[in-house]
C-alpha cells in the first residue's frame, strides 16, 4: 500500500481547531494543530477500519457498560426477561415437537423479511428463528433504557449489537437455513457451485476496482441518461445540461435541478420509462440539470462555499442568461436540496428574487434528527474521517458505500450473500442498481465542512451557517415550497424532512410517498403498488407534528409525480416559445463529468 503525505506547507487551522479558538478565553495562538505524524497514523488505521473510529465505539461501550454496572435493578429485569423468554421458547418447542398448533413466541419486525418464507415455519427451523428473534429482542432491552447513558452512545451500542447478532443469524449458514438445504438436495449441490463462481467473479471485480457484474448494460448516454439535451455550461466543478423541448410551447419559468454531489445526476434521468427529466420535459417544462465533477486528490481543498458558488450559483446565473427575464423553479434532491436551501436563503437575505418556487426531494434542512447516519457522527468519528481524507485528499466511494451498507446489512449484505453465494441466484441488474454502483468521491475539505456544519452542529437550521463570513437564515425565505419524503428512508428520515414545516414564511405542500430514499423518488406513473400522502400548510397556519400531519393527510394511490407537476404548473405561466437547447452548446448530453470514474 502506497502512502503519500501531503506537503508540509504552513497549514491553516483545521475546522475543529477554528471551533475551539472561538470559545471564550481561548486564543487562536493557544491551539496546537494536530501533527502530520498523528494524522498519518490515524489515516492508516482508518483505512483498516473503513473509516470507523475505534475510539468512538469504545467510548460508547464504556458509557453503556459502566452505567449498566451501576444499575442492579436493570440487571434484575434483564434476568427476568431472559427467564420468561426461555420458558416461552421451551413451551413453544415442546408443543411444536408433538405437532400441537402453537402461536409463535415473537414475530419479526415489519421490515425484517428474513424468516417470512414457509420453510422457516417448519420444525426445527422454526425453533432456530424464534430463538434468534427472542435473543435479538433481549439484546435490544439490554442496550437501551439505562439511566445516564447518552442517547448517541445508546444508539451506537444498540446498533453494534444488532450488527453482531446479524452475523450469527441462522439465515447465514448452510446447516441452519432450510431454503439453502432444500436447494442443495433439489439441485444436487449445483447451487453451491454457482455460488462459488459468483463469489470468484465478485472478488475479482472488487480487487480490480470494477463495478458489479451487469452494470455494463446501463451505460450513461447509451442505455440510461438518454433524454436529449446539451451541455451549455462547464467549469471545474459542474456541467449544466439543458434538455431539448418536446412540446410546441413551454411554461415560462424554467426548472433547475440540483442533485446531490455524492451521486451521479442520472438517478433523475434513468431509463426512458422512469426518467423524471423526460416526464417534466413532456409536461412542457424547460429543464436544466447540474452534473457534478467527480473529485480527485487535486480537488482536496474545495469547500462547501466552492460548491455553492461554482455549483448552484453558477448554474442559476447560466439559467437566467439562457431564459432571461424569468424566475426559476428550483429543485433539490438529497444533499443537493440542502445546498439549494443555503443558496435560496442567501438570495433571500440579499433581496434577490430570482426563485419562483423550491422543491426539496428527500432533502433535510434540520439535521437534529437525521436518522441512523447520526450513528457515524460525533467529534471522534469526524476527526477520524478527516484524517483519513487528509491523507487521501478525498473520501473514497467504496468507503462511503460501506457506511450506507452498514445501515441495512440484512438487505444489502447478508441476504444478498445468501442469495448469491449459497443459493447461487443473482437478481437481475436494474438501472437503479447500476446507478447505485456508480458512486462518486468527496473532497477532503468539503466533506469535513458538511459533516461538521450540517450533521454535527446543525448550523444551518440554527442560524449559525455562514457564507463568506455572513450568516444565512432559512427563515428569510418566503417562496412556495414543495417537500417530498419517503416512508422507509434510512438517509433522510421522513420525520426529519418534515421539518421544512418549521419555516414560517413559506407555504408548504408536503408529500410522503411509499418506498425508500431512491426508489420512492423514482416512482413514475404506472409503477405498481405505489401510494402517497399529501397535505398543505399555508403561512400563518398552526404547526402539525409529523404524526398529526399523517393523521390529517389525504392518502392517494399511484405516483406522486403528477401531484408535483400540477403544483409546479400552478406556480408557472404557460404559452412561452421553447428555447433552443443547442444554441451555444458545448456538446450533447450527458456530457463528460458523468463518465468520470
XYZ file of C-alpha atoms in Angstrom:
597
model
C 0.000 0.000 0.000
C 1.457 3.332 -1.042
C 1.098 6.127 1.492
C 1.557 9.736 0.450
C 1.948 12.592 2.903
C 0.706 15.997 1.769
C 3.467 18.630 1.661
C 4.284 20.212 4.998
C 3.494 23.780 3.974
C 2.175 26.149 6.642
C -1.364 24.917 7.152
C -4.410 26.980 8.114
C -6.122 25.852 11.313
C -8.418 22.898 10.865
C -12.163 23.260 11.255
C -12.134 21.647 14.687
C -9.350 23.989 15.845
C -11.203 27.027 14.484
C -14.202 25.995 16.584
C -12.067 25.697 19.715
C -10.497 29.068 19.042
C -13.959 30.621 19.059
C -14.531 29.634 22.697
C -14.341 32.404 25.313
C -10.895 32.714 26.844
C -9.192 30.626 24.158
C -6.773 32.412 21.859
C -6.047 31.149 18.372
C -2.339 31.044 19.235
C -3.107 28.635 22.110
C -4.377 25.976 19.707
C -1.787 23.488 18.561
C -2.819 21.840 15.285
C -2.548 18.047 15.027
C 0.811 16.861 13.745
C 1.195 15.254 10.348
C 2.553 12.124 12.011
C -0.580 11.708 14.160
C -2.851 12.332 11.200
C -0.963 9.839 9.061
C -1.219 7.218 11.809
C -4.954 7.827 12.122
C -5.334 7.672 8.327
C -3.574 4.287 8.151
C -5.737 2.947 10.969
C -8.820 4.430 9.285
C -8.091 2.506 6.104
C -8.065 -0.712 8.138
C -11.346 0.153 9.894
C -13.098 1.504 6.768
C -13.261 4.947 8.333
C -14.863 3.891 11.633
C -13.297 5.366 14.775
C -12.418 2.694 17.360
C -12.250 5.441 19.985
C -15.841 6.451 19.293
C -17.025 2.841 19.610
C -15.001 2.336 22.802
C -16.420 5.470 24.423
C -19.949 4.325 23.611
C -19.283 0.862 25.052
C -17.731 2.287 28.249
C -20.652 4.673 28.737
C -23.121 1.803 28.372
C -21.224 -0.822 30.387
C -20.342 1.455 33.307
C -23.899 2.725 33.693
C -25.228 -0.823 33.370
C -22.813 -1.959 36.089
C -24.386 0.638 38.407
C -27.979 -0.427 37.666
C -28.776 -3.614 39.652
C -32.500 -3.178 39.056
C -31.842 -3.255 35.319
C -29.877 -6.498 35.801
C -32.818 -7.987 37.624
C -35.244 -7.049 34.849
C -32.887 -8.490 32.233
C -32.591 -11.765 34.152
C -36.378 -11.935 34.481
C -36.811 -11.242 30.767
C -34.280 -13.921 29.881
C -36.088 -16.429 32.111
C -39.512 -15.632 30.660
C -38.182 -15.813 27.094
C -36.550 -19.174 27.778
C -39.778 -20.531 29.236
C -41.833 -19.269 26.302
C -39.403 -20.779 23.817
C -39.306 -24.139 25.640
C -43.106 -24.267 25.742
C -43.276 -23.430 22.035
C -40.585 -26.022 21.230
C -42.357 -28.757 23.211
C -45.753 -28.135 21.632
C -44.468 -27.926 18.060
C -42.298 -31.051 18.533
C -45.501 -33.038 19.189
C -47.380 -31.365 16.340
C -49.585 -29.271 18.626
C -50.508 -25.952 16.939
C -48.904 -23.057 18.782
C -48.598 -19.355 18.220
C -45.008 -18.149 17.688
C -43.290 -16.585 20.674
C -42.369 -13.480 18.704
C -42.987 -12.022 15.244
C -40.220 -10.432 13.171
C -40.146 -6.667 12.917
C -42.168 -5.363 9.948
C -39.028 -4.536 7.940
C -37.363 -7.905 8.656
C -38.086 -10.249 5.748
C -35.520 -12.957 6.602
C -37.845 -15.522 8.164
C -41.088 -14.947 6.243
C -40.774 -17.997 3.993
C -42.795 -21.169 4.543
C -39.675 -23.265 5.155
C -38.838 -21.198 8.244
C -42.170 -22.137 9.841
C -41.390 -25.881 9.839
C -39.682 -27.781 12.650
C -36.780 -27.489 13.584
C -36.109 -24.249 11.696
C -38.996 -22.523 13.416
C -37.180 -23.091 16.710
C -33.979 -21.564 15.353
C -35.598 -18.420 14.035
C -37.697 -17.965 17.194
C -34.610 -18.334 19.388
C -32.760 -15.788 17.276
C -35.609 -13.256 17.370
C -36.034 -13.636 21.135
C -32.294 -13.194 21.627
C -32.355 -10.131 19.393
C -35.187 -8.646 21.440
C -33.338 -9.334 24.709
C -30.213 -7.549 23.477
C -32.341 -4.584 22.446
C -33.611 -4.450 26.028
C -30.060 -4.816 27.359
C -28.671 -1.946 25.314
C -31.489 0.569 25.819
C -33.274 2.192 28.721
C -30.231 2.510 31.014
C -30.311 5.675 33.092
C -27.414 8.035 32.420
C -26.260 6.708 29.044
C -26.172 9.407 26.391
C -28.685 8.979 23.598
C -25.937 8.828 20.963
C -23.946 6.166 22.821
C -27.097 4.133 23.443
C -27.870 4.182 19.711
C -24.307 3.191 18.816
C -24.209 0.249 21.253
C -27.636 -0.936 20.149
C -26.578 -0.675 16.507
C -23.349 -2.626 17.067
C -25.263 -5.322 18.971
C -27.647 -5.691 16.013
C -24.722 -5.972 13.601
C -23.026 -8.679 15.664
C -26.267 -10.627 16.030
C -26.895 -10.424 12.290
C -23.544 -12.116 11.696
C -24.727 -15.250 13.541
C -28.264 -15.271 12.143
C -29.405 -18.779 11.139
C -30.022 -17.311 7.700
C -26.273 -17.153 7.048
C -25.307 -20.813 7.496
C -25.964 -23.803 5.290
C -26.971 -26.147 8.107
C -29.454 -23.720 9.670
C -31.038 -22.244 6.528
C -33.823 -24.510 5.222
C -34.001 -22.770 1.859
C -30.313 -23.498 1.241
C -30.501 -27.121 2.387
C -33.565 -27.720 0.203
C -31.761 -26.178 -2.781
C -28.758 -28.477 -2.189
C -30.991 -31.573 -2.149
C -33.061 -30.404 -5.105
C -30.093 -29.417 -7.292
C -27.504 -31.876 -6.054
C -25.253 -29.040 -4.848
C -25.265 -27.155 -8.154
C -26.376 -24.016 -6.279
C -23.136 -24.055 -4.286
C -21.103 -24.412 -7.473
C -22.876 -21.387 -8.967
C -22.374 -19.545 -5.692
C -18.633 -20.253 -5.751
C -18.456 -18.900 -9.314
C -20.400 -15.807 -8.251
C -18.042 -15.278 -5.309
C -14.953 -15.601 -7.523
C -16.389 -13.101 -10.028
C -17.262 -10.596 -7.306
C -13.844 -10.883 -5.640
C -12.094 -10.407 -8.978
C -14.130 -7.284 -9.695
C -13.595 -5.920 -6.200
C -9.822 -6.441 -6.361
C -9.758 -4.843 -9.816
C -11.930 -1.932 -8.617
C -14.526 -2.778 -11.274
C -18.282 -2.202 -10.992
C -20.587 -5.152 -10.209
C -21.469 -7.653 -12.902
C -24.282 -6.442 -15.134
C -23.695 -2.717 -14.793
C -22.184 -2.680 -18.279
C -25.739 -2.947 -19.630
C -26.578 0.508 -18.219
C -24.098 2.971 -19.700
C -24.784 6.719 -19.322
C -25.646 8.253 -22.655
C -26.418 4.882 -24.234
C -28.932 2.936 -22.120
C -29.505 5.462 -19.303
C -29.296 9.268 -19.153
C -30.500 9.483 -22.756
C -33.059 12.291 -22.612
C -31.954 14.618 -25.459
C -30.156 17.757 -24.364
C -26.899 19.699 -24.477
C -24.187 20.775 -22.079
C -24.492 24.571 -22.084
C -22.003 25.439 -19.344
C -18.907 23.879 -17.808
C -16.442 24.885 -15.134
C -14.071 22.887 -12.918
C -16.956 21.645 -10.729
C -20.134 21.291 -12.802
C -21.582 20.809 -16.232
C -25.029 22.269 -16.778
C -27.320 20.305 -19.080
C -30.270 21.935 -20.835
C -32.791 19.429 -22.159
C -34.413 19.785 -25.557
C -38.109 20.718 -25.561
C -40.655 18.200 -26.828
C -43.777 20.383 -26.786
C -44.701 23.280 -29.118
C -44.952 25.646 -26.143
C -43.440 25.560 -22.685
C -44.048 27.113 -19.295
C -42.236 30.423 -18.979
C -40.363 29.591 -15.789
C -37.501 27.112 -16.267
C -36.669 24.315 -13.829
C -33.169 23.892 -12.386
C -32.466 20.540 -10.709
C -29.621 20.298 -8.173
C -28.828 16.628 -7.465
C -26.631 15.515 -4.590
C -22.908 15.563 -5.291
C -22.445 12.163 -3.603
C -24.131 10.526 -6.596
C -24.267 10.835 -10.376
C -27.072 13.085 -11.585
C -28.760 10.479 -13.790
C -30.713 8.997 -10.891
C -33.270 11.534 -12.167
C -32.782 10.521 -15.803
C -32.582 6.736 -15.734
C -34.288 4.671 -18.411
C -36.854 6.414 -20.633
C -39.801 4.885 -18.763
C -38.729 6.158 -15.321
C -36.872 9.374 -16.142
C -38.118 12.306 -14.078
C -36.432 14.671 -16.529
C -38.232 13.148 -19.525
C -41.515 13.351 -17.607
C -41.061 17.063 -16.874
C -39.989 17.880 -20.425
C -43.022 16.012 -21.703
C -45.238 18.171 -19.472
C -43.903 21.308 -21.183
C -41.108 22.417 -18.865
C -37.676 23.754 -19.774
C -35.364 21.659 -17.594
C -31.752 22.259 -16.584
C -29.686 19.751 -14.589
C -26.361 20.039 -12.772
C -23.867 17.239 -13.415
C -21.130 17.283 -10.746
C -17.445 16.657 -11.395
C -16.126 13.511 -9.662
C -13.368 14.936 -7.435
C -9.792 13.683 -7.334
C -6.916 14.332 -4.930
C -6.245 17.600 -6.755
C -9.654 18.868 -5.567
C -8.930 18.249 -1.872
C -9.326 21.920 -0.877
C -12.724 22.545 -2.492
C -15.129 23.693 0.220
C -18.859 23.958 0.692
C -18.578 27.587 -0.400
C -16.990 26.395 -3.663
C -19.911 24.035 -4.226
C -22.274 26.910 -3.544
C -20.503 29.493 -5.728
C -19.181 27.371 -8.603
C -22.076 24.931 -8.407
C -25.527 26.282 -7.587
C -24.817 29.992 -8.120
C -23.035 29.403 -11.433
C -25.944 27.255 -12.606
C -28.510 29.894 -11.595
C -26.583 32.574 -13.499
C -26.449 30.385 -16.606
C -30.165 29.557 -16.480
C -31.026 33.255 -16.126
C -28.823 34.081 -19.109
C -30.420 31.407 -21.299
C -34.004 32.096 -20.211
C -33.840 35.847 -19.495
C -36.481 37.693 -17.557
C -37.940 34.627 -15.841
C -37.787 33.365 -12.286
C -36.652 29.793 -11.713
C -38.445 26.800 -10.219
C -35.559 25.258 -8.282
C -35.477 21.560 -7.350
C -33.008 19.898 -4.978
C -32.534 16.195 -4.323
C -30.979 14.861 -1.098
C -27.902 16.953 -0.169
C -28.434 18.921 -3.367
C -31.629 20.174 -1.756
C -29.729 21.221 1.356
C -27.205 23.151 -0.750
C -30.035 24.708 -2.751
C -31.687 25.808 0.513
C -28.463 27.560 1.546
C -28.354 29.364 -1.798
C -32.030 30.319 -1.546
C -31.589 31.682 1.986
C -28.590 33.748 0.896
C -30.526 35.167 -2.064
C -33.487 35.987 0.189
C -31.228 37.779 2.665
C -29.797 39.908 -0.160
C -33.268 40.644 -1.554
C -32.525 38.940 -4.891
C -35.814 37.428 -6.071
C -34.881 35.018 -8.844
C -36.510 31.879 -7.423
C -40.162 31.301 -8.230
C -40.521 28.169 -6.083
C -38.409 25.488 -4.454
C -38.971 21.737 -4.338
C -36.978 19.561 -1.942
C -36.911 15.826 -2.708
C -35.790 13.677 0.244
C -33.733 16.667 1.430
C -33.122 17.810 5.002
C -32.624 21.332 6.292
C -32.671 20.406 10.003
C -30.203 17.665 10.989
C -31.143 17.320 14.654
C -32.930 14.039 13.875
C -31.083 12.908 10.773
C -31.657 9.193 11.322
C -29.219 6.318 11.554
C -26.474 8.201 9.711
C -26.017 10.079 13.002
C -24.556 6.853 14.391
C -21.393 7.783 12.481
C -21.423 11.448 13.525
C -19.574 12.588 16.627
C -16.376 14.548 17.255
C -14.157 11.462 17.355
C -15.681 9.914 14.257
C -15.457 13.086 12.181
C -11.871 13.751 13.278
C -11.037 10.162 12.267
C -12.620 10.633 8.855
C -10.921 13.997 8.397
C -7.519 12.435 8.973
C -8.338 9.633 6.544
C -9.428 12.164 3.913
C -6.401 14.368 4.674
C -4.123 11.534 3.596
C -6.176 10.555 0.529
C -7.416 14.001 -0.468
C -10.974 12.672 -0.629
C -13.363 10.101 0.812
C -13.349 7.104 -1.487
C -16.700 5.997 -2.893
C -16.192 2.479 -1.519
C -15.800 3.880 1.996
C -18.970 5.919 1.558
C -20.885 2.900 0.208
C -19.695 0.798 3.149
C -21.300 3.191 5.638
C -24.651 3.006 3.828
C -24.493 -0.795 3.668
C -23.963 -0.937 7.429
C -27.324 0.769 7.907
C -29.119 -2.071 6.099
C -26.954 -5.151 6.494
C -29.949 -7.502 6.351
C -30.921 -6.305 2.880
C -27.598 -5.124 1.448
C -25.114 -7.632 2.907
C -26.391 -10.898 4.391
C -29.494 -11.547 2.321
C -27.560 -10.748 -0.856
C -24.682 -13.005 0.237
C -27.073 -15.892 0.876
C -28.787 -15.442 -2.482
C -25.569 -15.008 -4.468
C -23.239 -17.500 -2.785
C -25.394 -20.146 -1.054
C -28.432 -20.275 -3.331
C -26.409 -19.358 -6.426
C -29.045 -16.854 -7.546
C -28.247 -13.397 -8.868
C -31.014 -10.842 -9.013
C -31.134 -9.243 -12.464
C -29.257 -5.949 -12.592
C -31.560 -2.950 -12.885
C -30.935 0.628 -13.926
C -31.321 1.796 -10.313
C -28.877 -0.834 -9.021
C -26.346 0.051 -11.725
C -26.638 3.753 -10.904
C -26.177 2.979 -7.208
C -22.855 1.289 -8.019
C -21.678 4.357 -9.985
C -20.607 6.329 -6.913
C -18.501 9.472 -6.578
C -15.804 10.752 -4.210
C -15.965 13.540 -1.610
C -13.258 16.249 -1.409
C -11.444 16.400 1.920
C -12.367 19.945 2.901
C -15.944 19.958 1.623
C -16.832 16.642 3.276
C -15.455 17.825 6.597
C -17.367 21.082 6.240
C -20.752 19.497 5.706
C -20.294 16.762 8.328
C -19.410 19.339 10.961
C -21.580 22.285 9.979
C -24.697 20.370 8.996
C -24.774 16.974 10.732
C -22.743 17.532 13.904
C -23.589 21.166 14.755
C -26.826 21.686 12.779
C -25.592 25.192 11.946
C -27.971 25.737 9.027
C -31.235 25.372 10.919
C -29.790 27.095 13.995
C -28.843 30.275 12.125
C -25.090 29.769 12.547
C -24.212 28.737 8.990
C -22.043 31.357 7.306
C -21.313 32.098 3.672
C -18.426 34.493 3.076
C -18.491 35.292 6.785
C -22.189 36.215 6.877
C -24.904 34.053 8.438
C -27.656 32.719 6.175
C -31.011 32.007 7.779
C -33.691 29.764 6.306
C -36.475 31.827 7.863
C -35.644 34.626 5.389
C -37.128 32.524 2.559
C -40.712 33.180 1.531
C -41.238 31.351 -1.773
C -43.684 28.390 -2.100
C -42.138 25.073 -1.032
C -42.928 21.530 -2.122
C -41.362 18.801 0.011
C -41.192 15.078 -0.706
C -40.206 12.435 1.844
C -40.189 8.651 1.573
C -41.579 6.277 4.176
C -38.626 3.901 4.588
C -35.791 6.372 4.064
C -32.629 5.500 6.041
C -30.723 8.530 4.705
C -33.284 11.334 5.099
C -35.951 10.054 7.540
C -39.336 11.454 6.676
C -39.895 12.999 10.105
C -36.662 14.916 9.623
C -37.625 16.056 6.116
C -40.996 17.131 7.548
C -39.193 19.878 9.495
C -39.491 22.194 6.487
C -42.895 22.938 8.027
C -40.978 24.936 10.663
C -40.136 27.623 8.072
C -42.836 30.163 8.980
C -42.744 32.461 5.924
C -43.353 29.745 3.306
C -46.445 27.994 2.012
C -45.543 24.297 2.246
C -47.058 21.431 0.292
C -45.745 18.121 1.591
C -45.878 14.594 0.179
C -44.959 11.379 1.969
C -44.583 8.566 -0.553
C -44.042 4.828 -0.293
C -40.554 3.478 -0.923
C -37.037 4.321 0.186
C -34.592 7.159 -0.404
C -34.084 6.415 -4.099
C -36.891 4.071 -5.134
C -39.507 6.316 -3.523
C -38.362 9.306 -5.560
C -38.120 7.307 -8.811
C -41.814 6.496 -8.714
C -43.084 7.068 -12.222
C -46.790 6.887 -13.149
C -47.785 3.274 -13.654
C -45.318 1.969 -11.066
C -47.135 -0.829 -9.256
C -48.065 -0.695 -5.564
C -47.294 2.988 -5.074
C -49.231 5.369 -2.855
C -48.603 8.648 -1.065
C -49.998 11.070 1.493
C -50.308 14.775 0.808
C -51.207 17.907 2.727
C -50.634 21.671 2.590
C -49.808 24.275 5.212
C -50.254 27.953 4.461
C -48.143 30.577 6.159
C -49.772 31.521 9.427
C -51.297 28.049 9.949
C -50.534 26.238 13.185
C -47.728 23.690 13.021
C -48.639 19.992 12.977
C -46.057 17.466 14.158
C -45.329 14.521 11.811
C -47.743 12.063 13.437
C -50.601 14.548 13.490
C -49.814 15.585 9.914
C -50.051 11.951 8.819
C -53.400 11.542 10.557
C -54.800 14.540 8.652
C -53.107 13.974 5.280
C -55.003 12.726 2.251
C -53.943 9.275 1.030
C -53.818 8.661 -2.722
C -52.837 5.722 -4.885
C -50.216 5.882 -7.615
C -47.213 8.080 -8.307
C -46.605 11.427 -6.628
C -45.139 12.859 -9.852
C -48.460 14.149 -11.288
C -49.267 15.779 -7.931
C -45.962 17.646 -8.032
C -46.251 18.520 -11.731
C -49.709 20.008 -11.131
C -48.281 22.089 -8.272
C -45.379 23.280 -10.453
C -47.774 24.312 -13.184
C -49.855 26.316 -10.719
C -46.673 28.255 -9.919
C -45.896 28.870 -13.613
C -47.156 30.760 -16.635
C -47.768 28.859 -19.858
C -47.574 29.785 -23.513
C -43.871 30.601 -23.933
C -41.846 29.671 -27.004
C -39.440 26.785 -26.262
C -35.794 27.891 -26.012
C -33.176 26.293 -28.259
C -31.075 23.988 -26.075
C -28.471 23.571 -28.820
C -27.744 27.305 -29.121
C -24.232 27.970 -27.830
C -23.948 24.413 -26.511
C -20.605 22.797 -25.737
C -21.557 19.196 -26.574
C -24.563 16.837 -26.418
C -25.795 15.443 -23.115
C -24.881 13.648 -20.933
C -21.510 15.415 -21.123
C -18.133 14.396 -19.724
C -18.387 14.625 -15.952
C -20.948 11.831 -15.625
C -18.453 9.451 -17.284
C -15.643 10.188 -14.812
C -14.539 7.243 -12.697
